PDB file of C-alpha atoms in Angstrom:
ATOM      1  CA  MET A  24    -116.692 -33.671   6.162  1.00 41.00           C
ATOM      2  CA  ALA A  25    -119.908 -32.890   4.352  1.00 39.00           C
ATOM      3  CA  ALA A  26    -119.969 -33.114   0.569  1.00 41.00           C
ATOM      4  CA  THR A  27    -121.900 -31.159  -1.998  1.00 41.00           C
ATOM      5  CA  SER A  28    -124.496 -32.768  -4.219  1.00 40.00           C
ATOM      6  CA  ASN A  29    -121.964 -33.326  -6.988  1.00 43.00           C
ATOM      7  CA  GLY A  30    -119.713 -35.316  -4.655  1.00 43.00           C
ATOM      8  CA  ASN A  31    -117.110 -32.609  -4.112  1.00 44.00           C
ATOM      9  CA  PRO A  32    -116.270 -31.460  -0.574  1.00 41.00           C
ATOM     10  CA  SER A  33    -118.155 -28.400   0.609  1.00 40.00           C
ATOM     11  CA  ARG A  34    -116.369 -25.230   1.675  1.00 39.00           C
ATOM     12  CA  GLU A  35    -117.281 -25.788   5.315  1.00 39.00           C
ATOM     13  CA  GLN A  36    -115.749 -29.222   5.668  1.00 40.00           C
ATOM     14  CA  ALA A  37    -114.075 -30.071   8.923  1.00 39.00           C
ATOM     15  CA  HIS A  38    -110.482 -31.175   9.066  1.00 40.00           C
ATOM     16  CA  ASP A  39    -107.966 -32.229  11.635  1.00 42.00           C
ATOM     17  CA  ALA A  40    -108.243 -28.896  13.402  1.00 39.00           C
ATOM     18  CA  ILE A  41    -106.098 -27.672  16.261  1.00 48.00           C
ATOM     19  CA  THR A  42    -106.991 -24.014  16.661  1.00 47.00           C
ATOM     20  CA  ALA A  43    -110.284 -22.530  17.746  1.00 45.00           C
ATOM     21  CA  ASP A  44    -110.708 -20.946  14.301  1.00 46.00           C
ATOM     22  CA  GLU A  45    -110.379 -24.320  12.659  1.00 43.00           C
ATOM     23  CA  ILE A  46    -112.814 -26.022  15.016  1.00 38.00           C
ATOM     24  CA  ALA A  47    -115.248 -23.174  14.428  1.00 39.00           C
ATOM     25  CA  GLY A  48    -114.924 -23.681  10.689  1.00 38.00           C
ATOM     26  CA  LEU A  49    -113.184 -20.342  10.075  1.00 43.00           C
ATOM     27  CA  GLU A  50    -110.056 -21.862   8.537  1.00 44.00           C
ATOM     28  CA  PRO A  51    -110.400 -21.408   4.741  1.00 41.00           C
ATOM     29  CA  PRO A  52    -110.718 -24.501   2.552  1.00 37.00           C
ATOM     30  CA  ASN A  53    -107.931 -25.716   0.289  1.00 35.00           C
ATOM     31  CA  GLN A  54    -106.837 -23.114  -2.209  1.00 37.00           C
ATOM     32  CA  SER A  55    -104.134 -22.863  -4.807  1.00 36.00           C
ATOM     33  CA  LYS A  56    -100.729 -23.244  -3.252  1.00 39.00           C
ATOM     34  CA  PRO A  57     -98.880 -19.945  -2.627  1.00 40.00           C
ATOM     35  CA  THR A  58     -96.358 -19.026  -5.266  1.00 41.00           C
ATOM     36  CA  THR A  59     -92.915 -20.280  -4.362  1.00 42.00           C
ATOM     37  CA  ASP A  60     -89.464 -20.388  -5.856  1.00 45.00           C
ATOM     38  CA  ALA A  61     -89.528 -23.097  -8.510  1.00 41.00           C
ATOM     39  CA  ALA A  62     -85.947 -24.055  -7.696  1.00 42.00           C
ATOM     40  CA  SER A  63     -86.831 -24.941  -4.125  1.00 42.00           C
ATOM     41  CA  GLU A  64     -90.382 -26.220  -4.586  1.00 42.00           C
ATOM     42  CA  LYS A  65     -90.346 -28.879  -7.310  1.00 40.00           C
ATOM     43  CA  ARG A  66     -93.118 -31.028  -5.918  1.00 39.00           C
ATOM     44  CA  PRO A  67     -96.877 -31.400  -6.113  1.00 38.00           C
ATOM     45  CA  ASN A  68     -99.284 -30.045  -3.527  1.00 37.00           C
ATOM     46  CA  ALA A  69     -98.534 -31.415  -0.090  1.00 35.00           C
ATOM     47  CA  CYS A  70     -99.503 -35.006   0.540  1.00 36.00           C
ATOM     48  CA  THR A  71    -100.869 -35.845  -2.903  1.00 38.00           C
ATOM     49  CA  PHE A  72     -99.744 -39.064  -4.492  1.00 42.00           C
ATOM     50  CA  SER A  73    -100.456 -38.208  -8.084  1.00 36.00           C
ATOM     51  CA  CYS A  74     -97.354 -38.792 -10.208  1.00 35.00           C
ATOM     52  CA  THR A  75     -95.512 -35.701 -11.395  1.00 34.00           C
ATOM     53  CA  PRO A  76     -92.109 -37.316 -11.950  1.00 36.00           C
ATOM     54  CA  HIS A  77     -88.923 -35.408 -12.464  1.00 38.00           C
ATOM     55  CA  SER A  78     -87.727 -37.898 -15.066  1.00 36.00           C
ATOM     56  CA  PRO A  79     -88.838 -41.133 -16.778  1.00 35.00           C
ATOM     57  CA  GLN A  80     -86.770 -42.979 -14.213  1.00 37.00           C
ATOM     58  CA  HIS A  81     -88.681 -41.382 -11.360  1.00 38.00           C
ATOM     59  CA  GLU A  82     -91.958 -42.152 -13.078  1.00 36.00           C
ATOM     60  CA  THR A  83     -91.090 -45.830 -13.335  1.00 33.00           C
ATOM     61  CA  LEU A  84     -90.079 -46.009  -9.702  1.00 38.00           C
ATOM     62  CA  THR A  85     -93.141 -44.145  -8.520  1.00 38.00           C
ATOM     63  CA  HIS A  86     -95.648 -46.261 -10.347  1.00 39.00           C
ATOM     64  CA  GLY A  87     -93.850 -49.456  -9.454  1.00 42.00           C
ATOM     65  CA  ALA A  88     -93.283 -48.794  -5.766  1.00 42.00           C
ATOM     66  CA  VAL A  89     -96.646 -47.213  -5.070  1.00 45.00           C
ATOM     67  CA  THR A  90     -98.588 -49.728  -7.178  1.00 40.00           C
ATOM     68  CA  GLU A  91     -96.887 -52.615  -5.416  1.00 44.00           C
ATOM     69  CA  LEU A  92     -97.744 -51.230  -1.978  1.00 44.00           C
ATOM     70  CA  MET A  93    -101.233 -50.111  -2.830  1.00 43.00           C
ATOM     71  CA  SER A  94    -102.123 -53.428  -4.469  1.00 41.00           C
ATOM     72  CA  GLN A  95    -102.002 -55.059  -1.053  1.00 43.00           C
ATOM     73  CA  SER A  96    -105.163 -53.162  -0.080  1.00 43.00           C
ATOM     74  CA  LYS A  97    -107.302 -52.733  -3.167  1.00 43.00           C
ATOM     75  CA  ARG A  98    -110.640 -51.068  -2.791  1.00 48.00           C
ATOM     76  CA  PRO A  99    -113.474 -53.581  -2.663  1.00 44.00           C
ATOM     77  CA  LYS A 100    -116.687 -52.775  -4.438  1.00 41.00           C
ATOM     78  CA  PRO A 101    -119.529 -51.849  -2.082  1.00 44.00           C
ATOM     79  CA  THR A 102    -122.012 -54.621  -1.476  1.00 42.00           C
ATOM     80  CA  ALA A 103    -125.624 -53.808  -2.266  1.00 42.00           C
ATOM     81  CA  VAL A 104    -127.994 -54.181   0.696  1.00 42.00           C
ATOM     82  CA  PRO A 105    -131.639 -55.076  -0.023  1.00 43.00           C
ATOM     83  CA  ALA A 106    -133.933 -52.180   0.836  1.00 44.00           C
ATOM     84  CA  ALA A 107    -136.077 -54.423   3.000  1.00 43.00           C
ATOM     85  CA  ASP A 108    -133.182 -55.235   5.319  1.00 47.00           C
ATOM     86  CA  ALA A 109    -133.081 -53.393   8.626  1.00 49.00           C
ATOM     87  CA  PRO A 110    -130.056 -51.097   9.166  1.00 52.00           C
ATOM     88  CA  SER A 111    -127.101 -52.887  10.648  1.00 56.00           C
ATOM     89  CA  THR A 112    -125.719 -52.041  14.077  1.00 53.00           C
ATOM     90  CA  LEU A 113    -122.703 -50.499  12.350  1.00 53.00           C
ATOM     91  CA  GLU A 114    -124.892 -48.283  10.164  1.00 58.00           C
ATOM     92  CA  LYS A 115    -127.006 -47.202  13.144  1.00 52.00           C
ATOM     93  CA  ALA A 116    -123.874 -46.195  15.036  1.00 49.00           C
ATOM     94  CA  ARG A 117    -122.555 -44.258  12.063  1.00 53.00           C
ATOM     95  CA  LYS A 118    -125.836 -42.423  11.572  1.00 51.00           C
ATOM     96  CA  ALA A 119    -125.808 -41.495  15.238  1.00 47.00           C
ATOM     97  CA  THR A 120    -122.598 -39.520  14.688  1.00 46.00           C
ATOM     98  CA  ARG A 121    -123.995 -37.464  11.809  1.00 48.00           C
ATOM     99  CA  GLY A 122    -125.002 -33.888  12.410  1.00 45.00           C
ATOM    100  CA  LEU A 123    -122.664 -33.483  15.369  1.00 49.00           C
ATOM    101  CA  GLY A 124    -120.769 -30.603  13.799  1.00 67.00           C
ATOM    102  CA  LEU A 125    -117.316 -30.067  12.396  1.00 80.00           C
ATOM    103  CA  ARG A 126    -115.635 -32.319  14.930  1.00 88.00           C
ATOM    104  CA  SER A 127    -117.347 -35.290  13.294  1.00 90.00           C
ATOM    105  CA  GLY A 128    -116.030 -34.380   9.857  1.00 91.00           C
ATOM    106  CA  LEU A 129    -114.029 -37.586   9.468  1.00 95.00           C
ATOM    107  CA  GLY A 130    -117.254 -39.576   9.513  1.00 93.00           C
ATOM    108  CA  THR A 131    -117.852 -39.003   5.811  1.00 92.00           C
ATOM    109  CA  TYR A 132    -114.711 -40.971   4.942  1.00 95.00           C
ATOM    110  CA  ILE A 133    -115.915 -43.861   7.077  1.00 95.00           C
ATOM    111  CA  GLU A 134    -119.406 -43.870   5.632  1.00 93.00           C
ATOM    112  CA  SER A 135    -118.689 -43.276   1.939  1.00 92.00           C
ATOM    113  CA  PRO A 136    -115.011 -43.851   1.168  1.00 95.00           C
ATOM    114  CA  GLU A 137    -115.753 -44.935  -2.403  1.00 94.00           C
ATOM    115  CA  THR A 138    -117.067 -41.473  -3.308  1.00 92.00           C
ATOM    116  CA  ASN A 139    -114.401 -39.285  -1.716  1.00 92.00           C
ATOM    117  CA  PRO A 140    -111.301 -38.271  -3.731  1.00 93.00           C
ATOM    118  CA  ALA A 141    -109.230 -37.760  -0.579  1.00 94.00           C
ATOM    119  CA  VAL A 142    -109.412 -41.496   0.174  1.00 97.00           C
ATOM    120  CA  MET A 143    -106.281 -43.394  -0.828  1.00 96.00           C
ATOM    121  CA  GLU A 144    -107.492 -46.870   0.072  1.00 97.00           C
ATOM    122  CA  TYR A 145    -110.016 -48.624   2.270  1.00 97.00           C
ATOM    123  CA  ASP A 146    -111.401 -51.982   3.278  1.00 97.00           C
ATOM    124  CA  ASP A 147    -114.040 -53.132   5.741  1.00 96.00           C
ATOM    125  CA  ASP A 148    -111.943 -52.180   8.776  1.00 97.00           C
ATOM    126  CA  PHE A 149    -109.913 -49.061   7.936  1.00 98.00           C
ATOM    127  CA  VAL A 150    -109.765 -46.124   5.587  1.00 98.00           C
ATOM    128  CA  VAL A 151    -106.627 -44.145   4.666  1.00 98.00           C
ATOM    129  CA  ILE A 152    -106.894 -40.539   3.549  1.00 98.00           C
ATOM    130  CA  ASN A 153    -104.656 -37.653   2.625  1.00 97.00           C
ATOM    131  CA  ASP A 154    -105.046 -35.050   5.349  1.00 96.00           C
ATOM    132  CA  LYS A 155    -107.035 -32.174   3.868  1.00 93.00           C
ATOM    133  CA  TYR A 156    -104.796 -29.641   5.594  1.00 95.00           C
ATOM    134  CA  PRO A 157    -101.419 -31.434   5.730  1.00 97.00           C
ATOM    135  CA  LYS A 158     -98.806 -30.115   8.103  1.00 98.00           C
ATOM    136  CA  ALA A 159     -95.882 -31.660   6.188  1.00 98.00           C
ATOM    137  CA  SER A 160     -94.905 -32.873   2.719  1.00 98.00           C
ATOM    138  CA  VAL A 161     -96.627 -36.180   3.444  1.00 98.00           C
ATOM    139  CA  HIS A 162     -99.522 -36.373   5.898  1.00 98.00           C
ATOM    140  CA  LEU A 163    -101.911 -39.327   5.994  1.00 98.00           C
ATOM    141  CA  LEU A 164    -104.658 -40.385   8.394  1.00 98.00           C
ATOM    142  CA  LEU A 165    -105.443 -44.012   9.246  1.00 98.00           C
ATOM    143  CA  ILE A 166    -109.041 -44.249  10.503  1.00 98.00           C
ATOM    144  CA  PRO A 167    -110.799 -47.358  11.851  1.00 98.00           C
ATOM    145  CA  ARG A 168    -114.283 -47.838  10.438  1.00 97.00           C
ATOM    146  CA  SER A 169    -115.904 -49.719  13.304  1.00 96.00           C
ATOM    147  CA  PRO A 170    -117.650 -47.630  15.997  1.00 95.00           C
ATOM    148  CA  ALA A 171    -116.269 -50.130  18.504  1.00 96.00           C
ATOM    149  CA  TYR A 172    -112.927 -48.402  17.876  1.00 97.00           C
ATOM    150  CA  TYR A 173    -113.500 -44.960  16.383  1.00 96.00           C
ATOM    151  CA  ASN A 174    -115.664 -43.850  19.301  1.00 95.00           C
ATOM    152  CA  GLN A 175    -112.871 -44.576  21.794  1.00 97.00           C
ATOM    153  CA  HIS A 176    -110.057 -42.350  22.953  1.00 97.00           C
ATOM    154  CA  PRO A 177    -106.881 -43.356  21.064  1.00 97.00           C
ATOM    155  CA  LEU A 178    -104.634 -43.483  24.123  1.00 98.00           C
ATOM    156  CA  HIS A 179    -107.084 -45.750  25.929  1.00 97.00           C
ATOM    157  CA  VAL A 180    -107.850 -48.255  23.172  1.00 98.00           C
ATOM    158  CA  LEU A 181    -104.243 -48.505  21.965  1.00 98.00           C
ATOM    159  CA  SER A 182    -103.180 -49.241  25.546  1.00 98.00           C
ATOM    160  CA  THR A 183    -105.878 -51.753  26.462  1.00 98.00           C
ATOM    161  CA  ASP A 184    -106.680 -53.663  23.257  1.00 98.00           C
ATOM    162  CA  PRO A 185    -103.618 -55.691  22.137  1.00 98.00           C
ATOM    163  CA  ALA A 186    -105.347 -57.029  19.021  1.00 98.00           C
ATOM    164  CA  PHE A 187    -106.274 -53.550  17.818  1.00 98.00           C
ATOM    165  CA  LEU A 188    -102.790 -52.227  18.562  1.00 98.00           C
ATOM    166  CA  ALA A 189    -101.224 -55.092  16.587  1.00 98.00           C
ATOM    167  CA  GLU A 190    -103.461 -54.419  13.593  1.00 98.00           C
ATOM    168  CA  VAL A 191    -102.722 -50.701  13.671  1.00 98.00           C
ATOM    169  CA  ARG A 192     -98.998 -51.394  13.830  1.00 98.00           C
ATOM    170  CA  LYS A 193     -99.189 -53.741  10.851  1.00 98.00           C
ATOM    171  CA  ARG A 194    -101.037 -51.225   8.735  1.00 98.00           C
ATOM    172  CA  ALA A 195     -98.952 -48.272   9.895  1.00 98.00           C
ATOM    173  CA  ALA A 196     -95.744 -50.111   8.974  1.00 98.00           C
ATOM    174  CA  ARG A 197     -96.915 -50.485   5.371  1.00 97.00           C
ATOM    175  CA  LEU A 198     -98.128 -46.883   5.207  1.00 98.00           C
ATOM    176  CA  LYS A 199     -94.806 -45.718   6.571  1.00 98.00           C
ATOM    177  CA  LEU A 200     -93.067 -47.402   3.636  1.00 96.00           C
ATOM    178  CA  LEU A 201     -95.526 -45.835   1.235  1.00 97.00           C
ATOM    179  CA  ALA A 202     -94.943 -42.385   2.746  1.00 98.00           C
ATOM    180  CA  ALA A 203     -91.170 -42.926   2.587  1.00 98.00           C
ATOM    181  CA  SER A 204     -91.396 -43.821  -1.103  1.00 96.00           C
ATOM    182  CA  GLU A 205     -93.298 -40.597  -1.689  1.00 97.00           C
ATOM    183  CA  LEU A 206     -90.570 -38.576   0.040  1.00 98.00           C
ATOM    184  CA  ARG A 207     -88.004 -40.267  -2.204  1.00 97.00           C
ATOM    185  CA  ARG A 208     -90.111 -39.446  -5.249  1.00 97.00           C
ATOM    186  CA  GLN A 209     -90.338 -35.787  -4.259  1.00 98.00           C
ATOM    187  CA  TYR A 210     -86.814 -35.170  -3.004  1.00 98.00           C
ATOM    188  CA  GLY A 211     -84.574 -38.128  -3.888  1.00 98.00           C
ATOM    189  CA  HIS A 212     -83.027 -36.356  -6.858  1.00 97.00           C
ATOM    190  CA  LEU A 213     -81.872 -33.546  -4.506  1.00 98.00           C
ATOM    191  CA  SER A 214     -80.462 -35.740  -1.722  1.00 98.00           C
ATOM    192  CA  ALA A 215     -76.716 -36.374  -1.488  1.00 98.00           C
ATOM    193  CA  SER A 216     -77.124 -39.540   0.577  1.00 98.00           C
ATOM    194  CA  ASP A 217     -79.648 -40.927  -1.891  1.00 98.00           C
ATOM    195  CA  ALA A 218     -77.369 -40.334  -4.893  1.00 98.00           C
ATOM    196  CA  PRO A 219     -76.056 -43.951  -5.035  1.00 97.00           C
ATOM    197  CA  TYR A 220     -79.614 -45.261  -5.180  1.00 97.00           C
ATOM    198  CA  GLN A 221     -80.701 -42.697  -7.765  1.00 97.00           C
ATOM    199  CA  SER A 222     -77.687 -43.390  -9.999  1.00 97.00           C
ATOM    200  CA  ALA A 223     -78.168 -47.146  -9.834  1.00 96.00           C
ATOM    201  CA  LEU A 224     -81.871 -46.780 -10.551  1.00 95.00           C
ATOM    202  CA  GLU A 225     -81.199 -44.583 -13.563  1.00 95.00           C
ATOM    203  CA  ALA A 226     -78.700 -47.116 -14.910  1.00 95.00           C
ATOM    204  CA  MET A 227     -81.215 -49.924 -14.371  1.00 95.00           C
ATOM    205  CA  MET A 228     -83.960 -48.075 -16.212  1.00 94.00           C
ATOM    206  CA  SER A 229     -81.645 -46.998 -19.030  1.00 94.00           C
ATOM    207  CA  SER A 230     -80.389 -50.524 -19.662  1.00 93.00           C
ATOM    208  CA  PRO A 231     -81.461 -52.184 -22.922  1.00 94.00           C
ATOM    209  CA  GLU A 232     -82.577 -55.128 -20.805  1.00 91.00           C
ATOM    210  CA  PRO A 233     -86.110 -54.930 -19.359  1.00 93.00           C
ATOM    211  CA  PRO A 234     -86.010 -53.766 -15.737  1.00 92.00           C
ATOM    212  CA  PRO A 235     -86.880 -56.314 -13.059  1.00 93.00           C
ATOM    213  CA  PRO A 236     -90.310 -56.105 -11.428  1.00 92.00           C
ATOM    214  CA  PRO A 237     -90.627 -53.549  -8.610  1.00 87.00           C
ATOM    215  CA  SER A 238     -90.697 -56.266  -5.954  1.00 86.00           C
ATOM    216  CA  GLU A 239     -87.170 -57.329  -6.936  1.00 92.00           C
ATOM    217  CA  ARG A 240     -85.523 -53.961  -7.485  1.00 89.00           C
ATOM    218  CA  SER A 241     -84.737 -53.099  -3.864  1.00 87.00           C
ATOM    219  CA  ALA A 242     -82.462 -56.138  -3.566  1.00 92.00           C
ATOM    220  CA  LEU A 243     -80.541 -55.023  -6.674  1.00 94.00           C
ATOM    221  CA  LEU A 244     -80.129 -51.370  -5.711  1.00 95.00           C
ATOM    222  CA  PRO A 245     -78.011 -49.748  -2.979  1.00 96.00           C
ATOM    223  CA  PRO A 246     -80.126 -48.695   0.012  1.00 93.00           C
ATOM    224  CA  GLY A 247     -79.533 -44.972  -0.363  1.00 96.00           C
ATOM    225  CA  ARG A 248     -81.135 -42.617   2.127  1.00 98.00           C
ATOM    226  CA  ASP A 249     -83.352 -44.015   4.863  1.00 98.00           C
ATOM    227  CA  TRP A 250     -86.458 -41.998   4.077  1.00 98.00           C
ATOM    228  CA  ALA A 251     -88.542 -44.055   6.490  1.00 98.00           C
ATOM    229  CA  ALA A 252     -86.545 -42.509   9.348  1.00 98.00           C
ATOM    230  CA  ASP A 253     -88.233 -39.212   8.490  1.00 98.00           C
ATOM    231  CA  ILE A 254     -91.769 -40.601   8.884  1.00 98.00           C
ATOM    232  CA  VAL A 255     -93.582 -40.297  12.220  1.00 98.00           C
ATOM    233  CA  VAL A 256     -96.687 -42.234  13.311  1.00 98.00           C
ATOM    234  CA  GLY A 257     -98.727 -41.174  16.317  1.00 98.00           C
ATOM    235  CA  VAL A 258    -101.931 -39.853  17.877  1.00 98.00           C
ATOM    236  CA  HIS A 259    -102.788 -36.696  19.783  1.00 98.00           C
ATOM    237  CA  THR A 260    -103.479 -36.859  23.498  1.00 97.00           C
ATOM    238  CA  HIS A 261    -106.524 -34.609  22.994  1.00 95.00           C
ATOM    239  CA  PRO A 262    -107.710 -35.135  19.402  1.00 95.00           C
ATOM    240  CA  SER A 263    -109.600 -32.284  17.790  1.00 91.00           C
ATOM    241  CA  MET A 264    -111.836 -34.675  15.843  1.00 94.00           C
ATOM    242  CA  ASN A 265    -114.371 -37.103  17.311  1.00 94.00           C
ATOM    243  CA  HIS A 266    -113.362 -40.134  15.263  1.00 96.00           C
ATOM    244  CA  LEU A 267    -110.196 -41.923  16.299  1.00 97.00           C
ATOM    245  CA  HIS A 268    -107.399 -41.459  13.761  1.00 98.00           C
ATOM    246  CA  MET A 269    -103.656 -42.027  13.501  1.00 98.00           C
ATOM    247  CA  HIS A 270    -101.290 -39.545  11.858  1.00 98.00           C
ATOM    248  CA  ILE A 271     -98.564 -40.701   9.459  1.00 98.00           C
ATOM    249  CA  PHE A 272     -96.477 -37.686   8.455  1.00 98.00           C
ATOM    250  CA  SER A 273     -93.014 -36.529   7.403  1.00 98.00           C
ATOM    251  CA  ARG A 274     -91.206 -34.698  10.145  1.00 97.00           C
ATOM    252  CA  GLU A 275     -89.889 -31.735   8.131  1.00 98.00           C
ATOM    253  CA  MET A 276     -93.106 -29.718   8.750  1.00 98.00           C
ATOM    254  CA  HIS A 277     -92.982 -28.072   5.326  1.00 97.00           C
ATOM    255  CA  SER A 278     -96.497 -27.011   4.393  1.00 97.00           C
ATOM    256  CA  PRO A 279     -98.490 -23.838   3.685  1.00 97.00           C
ATOM    257  CA  TRP A 280    -101.059 -25.196   6.163  1.00 97.00           C
ATOM    258  CA  LEU A 281     -98.654 -24.982   9.103  1.00 98.00           C
ATOM    259  CA  LYS A 282    -100.084 -21.639  10.185  1.00 97.00           C
ATOM    260  CA  HIS A 283    -100.032 -21.500  13.984  1.00 96.00           C
ATOM    261  CA  LYS A 284     -97.856 -22.283  16.954  1.00 98.00           C
ATOM    262  CA  LYS A 285    -100.294 -24.989  18.024  1.00 97.00           C
ATOM    263  CA  HIS A 286     -99.978 -26.667  14.643  1.00 97.00           C
ATOM    264  CA  TYR A 287     -96.276 -27.163  15.206  1.00 98.00           C
ATOM    265  CA  LEU A 288     -96.429 -28.036  18.895  1.00 98.00           C
ATOM    266  CA  SER A 289     -99.134 -30.648  18.376  1.00 98.00           C
ATOM    267  CA  PHE A 290     -96.805 -32.706  16.174  1.00 98.00           C
ATOM    268  CA  ASN A 291     -93.440 -32.003  17.801  1.00 98.00           C
ATOM    269  CA  THR A 292     -93.980 -32.255  21.558  1.00 97.00           C
ATOM    270  CA  GLY A 293     -95.304 -34.751  24.058  1.00 97.00           C
ATOM    271  CA  PHE A 294     -98.804 -33.810  22.898  1.00 98.00           C
ATOM    272  CA  LEU A 295     -98.213 -36.421  20.185  1.00 98.00           C
ATOM    273  CA  VAL A 296     -97.844 -39.988  21.457  1.00 98.00           C
ATOM    274  CA  GLN A 297     -95.908 -42.044  18.926  1.00 98.00           C
ATOM    275  CA  LEU A 298     -97.147 -45.503  18.041  1.00 98.00           C
ATOM    276  CA  ASP A 299     -94.058 -47.266  19.375  1.00 97.00           C
ATOM    277  CA  GLU A 300     -94.784 -45.847  22.865  1.00 98.00           C
ATOM    278  CA  PHE A 301     -97.900 -47.999  23.249  1.00 98.00           C
ATOM    279  CA  PRO A 302     -99.244 -49.585  25.325  1.00 98.00           C
ATOM    280  CA  LEU A 303     -99.151 -46.896  27.997  1.00 98.00           C
ATOM    281  CA  GLU A 304     -99.347 -47.897  31.637  1.00 96.00           C
ATOM    282  CA  LYS A 305    -102.547 -47.114  33.474  1.00 92.00           C
ATOM    283  CA  GLY A 306    -102.296 -43.645  35.002  1.00 91.00           C
ATOM    284  CA  SER A 307     -99.390 -42.696  32.752  1.00 95.00           C
ATOM    285  CA  GLU A 308     -98.545 -38.999  32.637  1.00 94.00           C
ATOM    286  CA  ARG A 309     -98.681 -39.271  28.837  1.00 95.00           C
ATOM    287  CA  PHE A 310    -102.455 -39.028  29.154  1.00 95.00           C
ATOM    288  CA  HIS A 311    -102.057 -35.497  30.537  1.00 94.00           C
ATOM    289  CA  PRO A 312     -99.772 -33.250  28.442  1.00 93.00           C
ATOM    290  CA  GLY A 313    -100.369 -30.177  30.607  1.00 94.00           C
ATOM    291  CA  SER A 314    -100.497 -26.636  29.230  1.00 96.00           C
ATOM    292  CA  TRP A 315     -98.828 -27.626  25.962  1.00 96.00           C
ATOM    293  CA  PRO A 316    -100.011 -24.571  23.944  1.00 96.00           C
ATOM    294  CA  ASN A 317     -97.760 -22.447  26.163  1.00 97.00           C
ATOM    295  CA  TRP A 318     -94.637 -24.497  25.478  1.00 98.00           C
ATOM    296  CA  ASP A 319     -91.762 -23.048  23.485  1.00 98.00           C
ATOM    297  CA  MET A 320     -91.278 -23.881  19.819  1.00 98.00           C
ATOM    298  CA  LYS A 321     -88.017 -25.772  19.320  1.00 98.00           C
ATOM    299  CA  CYS A 322     -86.755 -26.695  15.879  1.00 98.00           C
ATOM    300  CA  TRP A 323     -87.215 -30.391  15.081  1.00 98.00           C
ATOM    301  CA  ARG A 324     -83.837 -30.452  13.285  1.00 98.00           C
ATOM    302  CA  CYS A 325     -81.400 -28.164  15.105  1.00 98.00           C
ATOM    303  CA  GLY A 326     -83.134 -27.706  18.473  1.00 98.00           C
ATOM    304  CA  LYS A 327     -83.032 -23.906  18.433  1.00 98.00           C
ATOM    305  CA  ASN A 328     -85.673 -22.361  20.714  1.00 98.00           C
ATOM    306  CA  PHE A 329     -87.901 -19.717  19.127  1.00 98.00           C
ATOM    307  CA  LYS A 330     -90.266 -19.501  22.115  1.00 98.00           C
ATOM    308  CA  ASN A 331     -93.416 -17.724  20.805  1.00 97.00           C
ATOM    309  CA  LYS A 332     -91.935 -16.073  17.696  1.00 98.00           C
ATOM    310  CA  PHE A 333     -93.859 -17.997  15.073  1.00 98.00           C
ATOM    311  CA  ALA A 334     -93.064 -15.789  12.051  1.00 97.00           C
ATOM    312  CA  ALA A 335     -89.326 -16.076  12.668  1.00 98.00           C
ATOM    313  CA  PHE A 336     -89.681 -19.778  13.349  1.00 98.00           C
ATOM    314  CA  LYS A 337     -91.627 -20.386  10.126  1.00 98.00           C
ATOM    315  CA  ALA A 338     -88.845 -18.704   8.143  1.00 98.00           C
ATOM    316  CA  HIS A 339     -86.336 -20.871   9.978  1.00 98.00           C
ATOM    317  CA  LEU A 340     -88.298 -23.996   9.052  1.00 98.00           C
ATOM    318  CA  VAL A 341     -87.972 -23.072   5.381  1.00 98.00           C
ATOM    319  CA  ASP A 342     -84.192 -22.891   5.740  1.00 98.00           C
ATOM    320  CA  GLU A 343     -84.112 -26.182   7.608  1.00 98.00           C
ATOM    321  CA  PHE A 344     -86.250 -27.805   4.939  1.00 98.00           C
ATOM    322  CA  GLU A 345     -83.785 -26.757   2.243  1.00 98.00           C
ATOM    323  CA  GLY A 346     -80.945 -28.316   4.217  1.00 98.00           C
ATOM    324  CA  TRP A 347     -82.887 -31.441   5.127  1.00 98.00           C
ATOM    325  CA  LYS A 348     -83.901 -32.413   1.602  1.00 98.00           C
ATOM    326  CA  LYS A 349     -80.270 -32.131   0.431  1.00 98.00           C
ATOM    327  CA  GLU A 350     -78.852 -34.374   3.172  1.00 98.00           C
TER     328      GLU A 350
END
């Protein structure tokens, strides 16, 4: 995604597009979130991890849990390269991908992660970003930084390179916990099954005794709701962006950026290959999803078939979201 001279993303940045309009750059850039009912929408913009706690107790949990997880992958400072040095092979490969259009929009995060506000964390091998157009409450992308990996098709490299698959699984497992903690931060106070955890946490934080460090709290609190069960990790069989990337997202599909039938189908059908399905066997049918844009839309929660009626289905998703967050 190209950036303006002041470091902010330009209005024609690419994103993880699915539709022809998006690939052509006709999808509008991020705007203010549509007005919603405050009683049903007490959360920040989709997939942002800035803290807007509902109470001091939530603030303590958020900073503790997220800080603990994020500290495992702190951002290193970029190393200065003498001007006389010849460009590295990695830099040559990255430059070769520039100027290839909107489908190469993820390249900017690989090249300059330290200057991009969408980047959550990065190191020499991977960068993690908030999806610019999230399709759910939480939607992250895990992107390898080496051209040896990001130039490959995800289904191929995840099926033929055991070392790469193992590394992706390790990182995805930690990001899944981070995403789950963000779901708890957003919706835990509304969830019936999370009430024991929330009550115990409030008592812990209200105690005159100093609370234990975040790393020790989970062992002292009831488990509550399994938020990680609502996080999905996978890749598309035909990615819309050139650079390989993994999706980590919450399955409730609640987002103003879920605008088309293809948006929903691409995350809720066989078009998405989940990480635990790898490695795929050579010649697997999973490499060929077929005419997936013509498939019916079936609710991820109740299974009801809405076929091609997207407007009715989007309204149904809102109702399902209200029920889901209260479970």
